[in-house]
CSV table of C-alpha atoms in Angstrom, one decimal:
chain,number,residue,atom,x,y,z
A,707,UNK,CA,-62.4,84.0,-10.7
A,708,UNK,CA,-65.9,82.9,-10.9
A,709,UNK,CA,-64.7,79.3,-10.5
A,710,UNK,CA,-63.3,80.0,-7.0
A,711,UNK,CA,-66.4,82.1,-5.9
A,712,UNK,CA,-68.2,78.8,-6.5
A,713,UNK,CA,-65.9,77.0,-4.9
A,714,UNK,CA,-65.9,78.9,-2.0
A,715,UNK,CA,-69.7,79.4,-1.3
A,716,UNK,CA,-69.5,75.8,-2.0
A,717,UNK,CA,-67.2,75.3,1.1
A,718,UNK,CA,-69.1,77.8,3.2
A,719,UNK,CA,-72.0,76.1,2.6
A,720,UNK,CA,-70.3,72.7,3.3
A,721,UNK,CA,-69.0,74.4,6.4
A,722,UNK,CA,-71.9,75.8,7.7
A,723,UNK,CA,-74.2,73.0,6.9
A,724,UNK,CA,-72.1,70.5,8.9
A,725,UNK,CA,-71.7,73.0,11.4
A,726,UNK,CA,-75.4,73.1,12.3
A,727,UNK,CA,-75.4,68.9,11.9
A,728,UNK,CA,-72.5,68.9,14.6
A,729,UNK,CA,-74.4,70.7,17.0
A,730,UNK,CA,-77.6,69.4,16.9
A,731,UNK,CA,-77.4,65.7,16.1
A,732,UNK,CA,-74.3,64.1,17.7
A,733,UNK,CA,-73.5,60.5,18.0
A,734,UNK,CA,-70.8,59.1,19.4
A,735,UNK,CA,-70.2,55.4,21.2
A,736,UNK,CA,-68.5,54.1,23.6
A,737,UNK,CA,-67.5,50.1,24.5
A,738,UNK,CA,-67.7,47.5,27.0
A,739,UNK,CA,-66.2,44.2,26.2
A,740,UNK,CA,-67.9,40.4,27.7
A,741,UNK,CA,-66.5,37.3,27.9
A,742,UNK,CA,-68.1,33.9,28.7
A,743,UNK,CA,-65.6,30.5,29.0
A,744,UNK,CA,-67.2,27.4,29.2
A,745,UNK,CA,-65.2,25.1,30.4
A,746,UNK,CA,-64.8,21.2,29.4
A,747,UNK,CA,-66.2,18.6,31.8
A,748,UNK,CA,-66.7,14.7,31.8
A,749,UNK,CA,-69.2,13.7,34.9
A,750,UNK,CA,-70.4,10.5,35.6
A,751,UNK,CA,-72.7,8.0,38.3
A,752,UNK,CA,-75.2,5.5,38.9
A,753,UNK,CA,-78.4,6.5,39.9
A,754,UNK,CA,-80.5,5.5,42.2
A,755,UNK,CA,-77.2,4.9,43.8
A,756,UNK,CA,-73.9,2.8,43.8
A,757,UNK,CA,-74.8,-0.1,45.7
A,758,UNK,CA,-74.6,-3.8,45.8
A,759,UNK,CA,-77.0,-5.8,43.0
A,760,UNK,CA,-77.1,-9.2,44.5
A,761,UNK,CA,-77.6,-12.5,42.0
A,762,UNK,CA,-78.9,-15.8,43.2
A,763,UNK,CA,-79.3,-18.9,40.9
A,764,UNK,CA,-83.1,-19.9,41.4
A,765,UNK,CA,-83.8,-23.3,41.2
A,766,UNK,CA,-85.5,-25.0,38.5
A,767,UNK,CA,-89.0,-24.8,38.5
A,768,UNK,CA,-89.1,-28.9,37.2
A,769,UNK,CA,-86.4,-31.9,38.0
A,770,UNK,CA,-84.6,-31.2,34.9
A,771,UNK,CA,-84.8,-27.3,33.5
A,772,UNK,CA,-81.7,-25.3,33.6
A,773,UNK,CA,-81.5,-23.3,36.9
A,774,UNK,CA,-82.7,-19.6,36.8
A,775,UNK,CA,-80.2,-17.2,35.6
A,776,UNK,CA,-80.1,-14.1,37.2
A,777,UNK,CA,-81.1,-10.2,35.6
A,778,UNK,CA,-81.4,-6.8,37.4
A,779,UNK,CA,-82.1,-4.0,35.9
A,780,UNK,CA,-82.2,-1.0,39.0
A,781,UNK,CA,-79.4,0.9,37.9
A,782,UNK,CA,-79.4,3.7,35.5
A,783,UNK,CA,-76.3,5.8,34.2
A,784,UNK,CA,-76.1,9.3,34.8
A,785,UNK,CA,-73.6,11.9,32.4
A,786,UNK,CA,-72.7,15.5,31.5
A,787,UNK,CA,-70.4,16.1,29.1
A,788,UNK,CA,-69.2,19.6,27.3
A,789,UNK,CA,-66.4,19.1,24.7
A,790,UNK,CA,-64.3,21.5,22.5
A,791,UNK,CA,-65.2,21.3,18.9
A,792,UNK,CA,-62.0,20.2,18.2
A,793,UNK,CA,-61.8,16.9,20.2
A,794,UNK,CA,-63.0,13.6,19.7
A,795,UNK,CA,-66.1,11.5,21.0
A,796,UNK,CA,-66.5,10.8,24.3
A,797,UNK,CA,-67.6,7.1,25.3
A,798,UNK,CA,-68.3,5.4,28.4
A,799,UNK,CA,-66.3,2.3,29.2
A,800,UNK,CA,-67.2,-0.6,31.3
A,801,UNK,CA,-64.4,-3.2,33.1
A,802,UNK,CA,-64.4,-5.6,36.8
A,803,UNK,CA,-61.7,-3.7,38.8
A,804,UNK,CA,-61.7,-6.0,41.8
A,805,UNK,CA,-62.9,-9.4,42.3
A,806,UNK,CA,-63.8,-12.4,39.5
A,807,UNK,CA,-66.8,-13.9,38.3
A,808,UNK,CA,-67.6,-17.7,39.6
A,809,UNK,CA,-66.3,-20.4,37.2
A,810,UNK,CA,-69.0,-21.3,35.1
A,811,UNK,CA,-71.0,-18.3,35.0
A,812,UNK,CA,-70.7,-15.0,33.0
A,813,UNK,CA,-72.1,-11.8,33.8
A,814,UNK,CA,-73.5,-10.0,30.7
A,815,UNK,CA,-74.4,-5.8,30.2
A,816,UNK,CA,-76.1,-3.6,27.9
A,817,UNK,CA,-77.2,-0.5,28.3
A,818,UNK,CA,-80.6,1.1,27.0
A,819,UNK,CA,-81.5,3.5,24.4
A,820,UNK,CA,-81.5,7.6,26.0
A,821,UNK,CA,-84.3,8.5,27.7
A,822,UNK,CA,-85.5,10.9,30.6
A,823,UNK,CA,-85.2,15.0,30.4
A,824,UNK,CA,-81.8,15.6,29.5
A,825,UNK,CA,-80.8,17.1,25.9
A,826,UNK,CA,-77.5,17.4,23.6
A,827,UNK,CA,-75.6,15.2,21.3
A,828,UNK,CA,-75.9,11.7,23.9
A,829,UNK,CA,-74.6,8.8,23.7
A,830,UNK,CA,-75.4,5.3,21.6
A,831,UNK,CA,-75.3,2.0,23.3
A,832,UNK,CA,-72.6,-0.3,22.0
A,833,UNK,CA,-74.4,-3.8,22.6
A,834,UNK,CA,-74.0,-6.4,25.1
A,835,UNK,CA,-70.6,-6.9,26.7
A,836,UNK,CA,-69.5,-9.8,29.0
A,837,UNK,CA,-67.6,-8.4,32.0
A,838,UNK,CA,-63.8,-9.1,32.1
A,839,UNK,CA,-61.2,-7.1,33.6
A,840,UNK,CA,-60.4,-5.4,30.2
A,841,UNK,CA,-62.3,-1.8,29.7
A,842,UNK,CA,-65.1,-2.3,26.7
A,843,UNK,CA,-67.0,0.4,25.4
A,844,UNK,CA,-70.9,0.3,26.5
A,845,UNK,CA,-72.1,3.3,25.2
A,846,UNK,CA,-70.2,5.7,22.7
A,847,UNK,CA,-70.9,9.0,20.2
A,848,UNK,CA,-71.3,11.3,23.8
A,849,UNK,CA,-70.7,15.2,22.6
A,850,UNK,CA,-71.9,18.4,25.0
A,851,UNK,CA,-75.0,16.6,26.5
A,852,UNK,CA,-76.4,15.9,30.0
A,853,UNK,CA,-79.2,13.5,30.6
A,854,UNK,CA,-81.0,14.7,33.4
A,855,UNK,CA,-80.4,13.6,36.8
A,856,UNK,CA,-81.7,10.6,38.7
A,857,UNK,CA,-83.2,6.7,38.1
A,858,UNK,CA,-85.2,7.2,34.6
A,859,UNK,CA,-82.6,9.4,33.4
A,860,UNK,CA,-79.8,8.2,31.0
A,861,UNK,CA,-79.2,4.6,29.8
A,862,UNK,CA,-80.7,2.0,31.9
A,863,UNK,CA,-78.1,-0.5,32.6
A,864,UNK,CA,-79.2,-4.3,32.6
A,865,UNK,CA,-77.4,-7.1,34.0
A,866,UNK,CA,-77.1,-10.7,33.3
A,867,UNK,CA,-75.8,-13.5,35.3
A,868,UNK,CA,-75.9,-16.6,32.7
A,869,UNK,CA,-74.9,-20.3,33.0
A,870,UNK,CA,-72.0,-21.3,30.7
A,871,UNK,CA,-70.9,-24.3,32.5
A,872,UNK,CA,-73.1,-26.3,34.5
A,873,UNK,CA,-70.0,-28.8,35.0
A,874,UNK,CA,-68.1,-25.9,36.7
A,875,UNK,CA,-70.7,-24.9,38.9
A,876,UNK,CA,-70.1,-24.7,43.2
A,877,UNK,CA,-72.8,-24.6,45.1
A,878,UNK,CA,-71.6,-22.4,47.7
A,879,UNK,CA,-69.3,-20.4,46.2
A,880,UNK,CA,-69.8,-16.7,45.6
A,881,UNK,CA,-68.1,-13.5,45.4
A,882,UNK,CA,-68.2,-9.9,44.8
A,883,UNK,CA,-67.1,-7.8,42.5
A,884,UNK,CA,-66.7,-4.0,41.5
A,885,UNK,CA,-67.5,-2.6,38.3
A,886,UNK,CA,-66.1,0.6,37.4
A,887,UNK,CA,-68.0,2.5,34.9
A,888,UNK,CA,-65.6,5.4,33.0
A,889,UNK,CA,-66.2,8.4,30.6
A,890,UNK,CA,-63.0,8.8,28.3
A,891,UNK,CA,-62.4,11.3,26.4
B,127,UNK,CA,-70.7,91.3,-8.0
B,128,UNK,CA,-70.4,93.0,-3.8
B,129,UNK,CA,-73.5,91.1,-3.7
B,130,UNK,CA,-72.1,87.3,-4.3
B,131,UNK,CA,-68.9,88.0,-2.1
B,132,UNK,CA,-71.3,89.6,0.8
B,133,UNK,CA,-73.1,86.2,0.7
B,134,UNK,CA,-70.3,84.6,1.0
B,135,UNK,CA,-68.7,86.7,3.8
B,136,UNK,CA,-72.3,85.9,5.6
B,137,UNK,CA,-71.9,82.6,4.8
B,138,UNK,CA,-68.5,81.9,6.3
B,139,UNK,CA,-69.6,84.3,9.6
B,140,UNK,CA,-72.2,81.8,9.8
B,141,UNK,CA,-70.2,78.7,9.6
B,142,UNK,CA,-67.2,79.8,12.1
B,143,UNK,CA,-69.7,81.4,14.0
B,144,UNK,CA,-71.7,77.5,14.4
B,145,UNK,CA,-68.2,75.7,14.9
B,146,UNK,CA,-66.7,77.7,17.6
B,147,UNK,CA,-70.6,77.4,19.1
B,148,UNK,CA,-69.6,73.5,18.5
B,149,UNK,CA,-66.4,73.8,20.2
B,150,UNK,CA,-66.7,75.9,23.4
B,151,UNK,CA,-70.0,74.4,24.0
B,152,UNK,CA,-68.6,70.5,23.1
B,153,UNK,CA,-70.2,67.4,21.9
B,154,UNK,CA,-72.0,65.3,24.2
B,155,UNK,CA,-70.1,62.0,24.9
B,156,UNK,CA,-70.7,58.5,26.4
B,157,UNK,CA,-67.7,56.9,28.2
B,158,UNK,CA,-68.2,53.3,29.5
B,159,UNK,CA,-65.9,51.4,32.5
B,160,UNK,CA,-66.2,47.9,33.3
B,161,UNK,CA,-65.9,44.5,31.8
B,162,UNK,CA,-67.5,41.5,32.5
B,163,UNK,CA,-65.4,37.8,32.4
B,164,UNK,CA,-67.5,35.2,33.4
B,165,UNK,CA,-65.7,31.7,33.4
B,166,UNK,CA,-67.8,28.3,33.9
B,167,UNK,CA,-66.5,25.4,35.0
B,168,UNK,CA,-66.9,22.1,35.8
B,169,UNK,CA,-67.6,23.1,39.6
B,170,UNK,CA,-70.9,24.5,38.6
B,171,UNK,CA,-72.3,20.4,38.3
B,172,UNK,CA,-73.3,18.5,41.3
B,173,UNK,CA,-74.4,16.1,39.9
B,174,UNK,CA,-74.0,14.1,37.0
B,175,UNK,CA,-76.7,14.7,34.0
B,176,UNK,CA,-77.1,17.9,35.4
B,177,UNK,CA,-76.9,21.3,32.9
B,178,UNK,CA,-74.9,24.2,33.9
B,179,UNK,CA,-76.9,26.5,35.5
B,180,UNK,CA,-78.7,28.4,32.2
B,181,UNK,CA,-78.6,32.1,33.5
B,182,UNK,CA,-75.4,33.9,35.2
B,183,UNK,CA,-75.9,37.3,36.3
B,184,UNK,CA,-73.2,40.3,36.7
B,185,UNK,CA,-72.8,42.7,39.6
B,186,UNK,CA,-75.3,44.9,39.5
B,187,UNK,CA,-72.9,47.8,39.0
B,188,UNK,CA,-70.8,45.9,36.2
B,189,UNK,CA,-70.7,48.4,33.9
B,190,UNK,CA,-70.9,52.5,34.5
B,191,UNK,CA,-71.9,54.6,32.0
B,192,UNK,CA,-71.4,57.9,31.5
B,193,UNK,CA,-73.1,61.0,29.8
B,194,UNK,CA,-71.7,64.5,29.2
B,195,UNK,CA,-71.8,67.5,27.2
B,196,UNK,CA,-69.4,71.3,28.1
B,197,UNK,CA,-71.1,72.9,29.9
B,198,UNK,CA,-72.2,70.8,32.5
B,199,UNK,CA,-74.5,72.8,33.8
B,200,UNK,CA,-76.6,72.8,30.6
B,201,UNK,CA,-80.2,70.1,30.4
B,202,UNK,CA,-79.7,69.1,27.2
B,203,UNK,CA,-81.4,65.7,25.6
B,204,UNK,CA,-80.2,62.5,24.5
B,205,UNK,CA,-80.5,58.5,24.1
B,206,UNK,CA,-78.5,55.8,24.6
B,207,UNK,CA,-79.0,52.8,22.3
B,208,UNK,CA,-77.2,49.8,22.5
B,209,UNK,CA,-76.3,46.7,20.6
B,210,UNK,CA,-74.0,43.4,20.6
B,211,UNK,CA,-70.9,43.3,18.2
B,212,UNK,CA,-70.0,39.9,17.6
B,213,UNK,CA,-66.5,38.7,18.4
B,214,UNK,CA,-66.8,34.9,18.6
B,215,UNK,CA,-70.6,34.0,19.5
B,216,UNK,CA,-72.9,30.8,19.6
B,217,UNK,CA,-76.8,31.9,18.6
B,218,UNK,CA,-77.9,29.3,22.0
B,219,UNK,CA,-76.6,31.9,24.0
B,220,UNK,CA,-78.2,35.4,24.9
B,221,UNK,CA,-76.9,38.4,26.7
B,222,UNK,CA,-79.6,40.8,28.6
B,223,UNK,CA,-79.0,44.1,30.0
B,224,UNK,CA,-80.6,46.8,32.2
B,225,UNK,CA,-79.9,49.7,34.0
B,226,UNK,CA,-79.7,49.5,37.8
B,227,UNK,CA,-80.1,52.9,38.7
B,228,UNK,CA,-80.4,56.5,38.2
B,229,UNK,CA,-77.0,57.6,38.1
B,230,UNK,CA,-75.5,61.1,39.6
B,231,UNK,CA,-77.0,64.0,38.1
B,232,UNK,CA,-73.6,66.4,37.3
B,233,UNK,CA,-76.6,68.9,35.6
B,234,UNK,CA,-78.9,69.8,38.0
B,235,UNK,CA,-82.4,68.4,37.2
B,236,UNK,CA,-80.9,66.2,35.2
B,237,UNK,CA,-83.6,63.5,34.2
B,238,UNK,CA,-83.1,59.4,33.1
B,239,UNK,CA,-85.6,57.2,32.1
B,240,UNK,CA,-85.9,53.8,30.5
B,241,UNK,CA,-83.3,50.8,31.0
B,242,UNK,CA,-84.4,49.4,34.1
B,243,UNK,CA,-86.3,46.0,32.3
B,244,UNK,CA,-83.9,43.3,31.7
B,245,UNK,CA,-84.4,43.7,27.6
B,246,UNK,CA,-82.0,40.8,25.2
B,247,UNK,CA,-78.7,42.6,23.3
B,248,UNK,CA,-79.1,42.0,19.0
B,249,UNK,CA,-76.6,42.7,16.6
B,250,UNK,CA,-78.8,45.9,16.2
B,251,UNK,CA,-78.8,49.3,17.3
B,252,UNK,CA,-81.7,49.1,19.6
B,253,UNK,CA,-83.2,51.8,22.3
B,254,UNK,CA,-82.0,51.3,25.9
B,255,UNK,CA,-82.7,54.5,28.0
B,256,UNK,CA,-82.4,58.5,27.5
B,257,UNK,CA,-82.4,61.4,29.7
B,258,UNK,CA,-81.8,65.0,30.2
B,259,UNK,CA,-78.7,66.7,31.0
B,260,UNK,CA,-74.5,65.1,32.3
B,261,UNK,CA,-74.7,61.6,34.3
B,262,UNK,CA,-72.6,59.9,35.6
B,263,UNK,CA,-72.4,56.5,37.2
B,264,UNK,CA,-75.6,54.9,35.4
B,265,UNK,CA,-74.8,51.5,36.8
B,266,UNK,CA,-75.4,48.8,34.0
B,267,UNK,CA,-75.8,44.7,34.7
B,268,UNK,CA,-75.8,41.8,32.0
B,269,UNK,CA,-77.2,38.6,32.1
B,270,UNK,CA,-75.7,35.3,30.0
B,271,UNK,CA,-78.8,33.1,29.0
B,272,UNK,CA,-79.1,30.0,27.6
B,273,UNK,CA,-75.8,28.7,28.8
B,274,UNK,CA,-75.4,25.0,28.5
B,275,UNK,CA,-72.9,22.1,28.4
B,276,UNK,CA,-74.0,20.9,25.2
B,277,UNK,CA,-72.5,24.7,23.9
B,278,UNK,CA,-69.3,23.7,22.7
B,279,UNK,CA,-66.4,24.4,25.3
B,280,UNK,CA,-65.4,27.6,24.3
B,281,UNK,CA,-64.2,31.4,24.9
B,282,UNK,CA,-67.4,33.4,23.6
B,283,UNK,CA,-66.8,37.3,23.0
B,284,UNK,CA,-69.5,40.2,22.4
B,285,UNK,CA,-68.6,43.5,22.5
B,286,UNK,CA,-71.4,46.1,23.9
B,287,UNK,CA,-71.6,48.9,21.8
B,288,UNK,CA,-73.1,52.0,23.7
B,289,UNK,CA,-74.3,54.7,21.2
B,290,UNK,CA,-75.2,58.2,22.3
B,291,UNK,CA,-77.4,60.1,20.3
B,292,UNK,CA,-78.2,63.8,21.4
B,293,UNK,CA,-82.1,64.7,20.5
């Protein structure tokens, strides 16, 4: 009997007790649920712009010296890139699309070293690479980067014109060609 | 022995007497509408090497909040903190919050103060605003900072936990 007299002031007290914490220190919550998707993308271009680089074969400066080979180096390249976890690399490839190089000449690339104000997981160059009409890789290991937009930004792009046959050489030929630059992924 | 069992019979008084107070006067409670999906695409560039824009900003009503107790006419005081449970999350990115405006008073002379500085969600219970008294309509807007493409491409989810605390 004496038991259940405990028990119950027990329970009264318990009852009371949270009684006076339920009405005057309440707490409840209440949600709202956000959601941000970033998206993938893959953007490219040349910077200060697209256009025409011109090549000339100086003369030699002496009766006897090869000819001048020609070099421009104007052009930079220009990227942002965001990429899933889950997929692979991204890399820039380099190819002629239209048009051929004079016999006995070759046209060389490389690209430079990052720099400017971009940030991220950017790109490495790949080397030199002689322009053909297959796709090489110029630059490769691009993750979610950008590299900041304009000349100075990105990879700056150099350009060789060099003399592999002198025997194949025509003095007045020339041409143009178009070189497409592409981000794969 | 008439002595203990009076306690007791006080006691129990006491406690029905607190819970049906409980009851017909209510607990205060916080009800939240409103979502916010932001999606960010590869429209947002211009031009290549350029970031995503770092900041996106909701509506400025994007979230309503809500604060009531039975009855309505009664000023009674509370606080609302609020805090960021983590659903999938990268730590580059941030979510802000304020408060946008006043509200509608249901109470009359019903006070809110607080909120209106854009202040960064934690995983943490942290103060937002408080007040005095039923509102409704507390307009709430939310900020994504830090958003970048070299984030992984990705669905991000935080849920905002609002927690009402009466004083």
């Amino acid at each position: 009997m004496k038991k259940t007299k405990h028990h119950i002031t027990t329970l009264a007290l318990i009852l009371a007790l949270s009684a006076i914490v339920s009405t005057t220190q309440a707490q409840v919550t209440d949600n709202a649920n956000l959601r941000l998707k970033l998206y993938q993308l893959a953007f490219i271009d040349l910077e200060p712009d697209n256009g025409i680089i011109s090549f000339s074969l100086a003369q030699p400066t002496n009766p006897g010296l090869p000819a001048e080979s020609g070099n421009n180096n104007s052009k930079w390249i220009n990227y942002s890139c965001c990429v899933k976890n889950s997929k692979p690399d991204r890399y820039i490839t380099v190819e002629i699309n239209n048009g051929s190089i004079p016999p006995g000449l070759e046209l060389q690339l490389s690209a430079s070293s990052y720099s400017g104000t971009g940030a991220g997981l950017l790109g490495s160059p790949s080397g030199t690479v002689v322009l053909t009409a297959i796709a090489q890789t110029l630059i490769s290991g691009i993750r979610g980067s950008y590299t900041g937009n304009g000349a100075n930004n990105g990879h700056q792009l150099t350009y060789n014109l060099v003399i592999t046959d002198y025997s194949l050489l025509d003095y007045d030929q020339s041409s143009t060609i178009q070189v497409v630059y592409t981000i794969v992924d | 022995m008439k002595g203990i069992e009076n306690k007791i019979r006080h006691l129990l008084t006491l406690a029905m007497f607190l819970l049906s107070f409980s009851t017909l006067f209510g607990q205060a409670t916080v009800t939240v509408w409103g979502n916010w999906r932001q999606n960010v695409e590869a429209t947002e560039i211009t031009n290549a090497g350029d970031d995503f824009p770092n900041v996106y900003e909701s509506a400025a009503d994007q979230s309503r909040l809500r604060v009531r107790r039975q009855p309505t006419s009664q000023l009674f005081p509370w606080r609302i903190d609020v805090r960021g449970d983590i659903v999938t999350w990268d730590n580059r990115l941030e979510i802000w919050i304020r408060r946008t405006n006043d509200g509608i008073s249901i109470t009359p002379g019903a006070t809110i103060t607080g909120g209106m500085v854009y202040q960064q969600i934690s995983i943490f219970d942290q103060y937002f605003f408080e007040g005095n008294g039923s509102i409704r309509r507390i307009a709430l807007q939310y900020q994504y900072r830090g958003v970048s493409v070299v984030i992984p491409a990705k669905t991000y989810r935080q849920t905002i936990v609002y927690t009402l605390t009466e004083l």
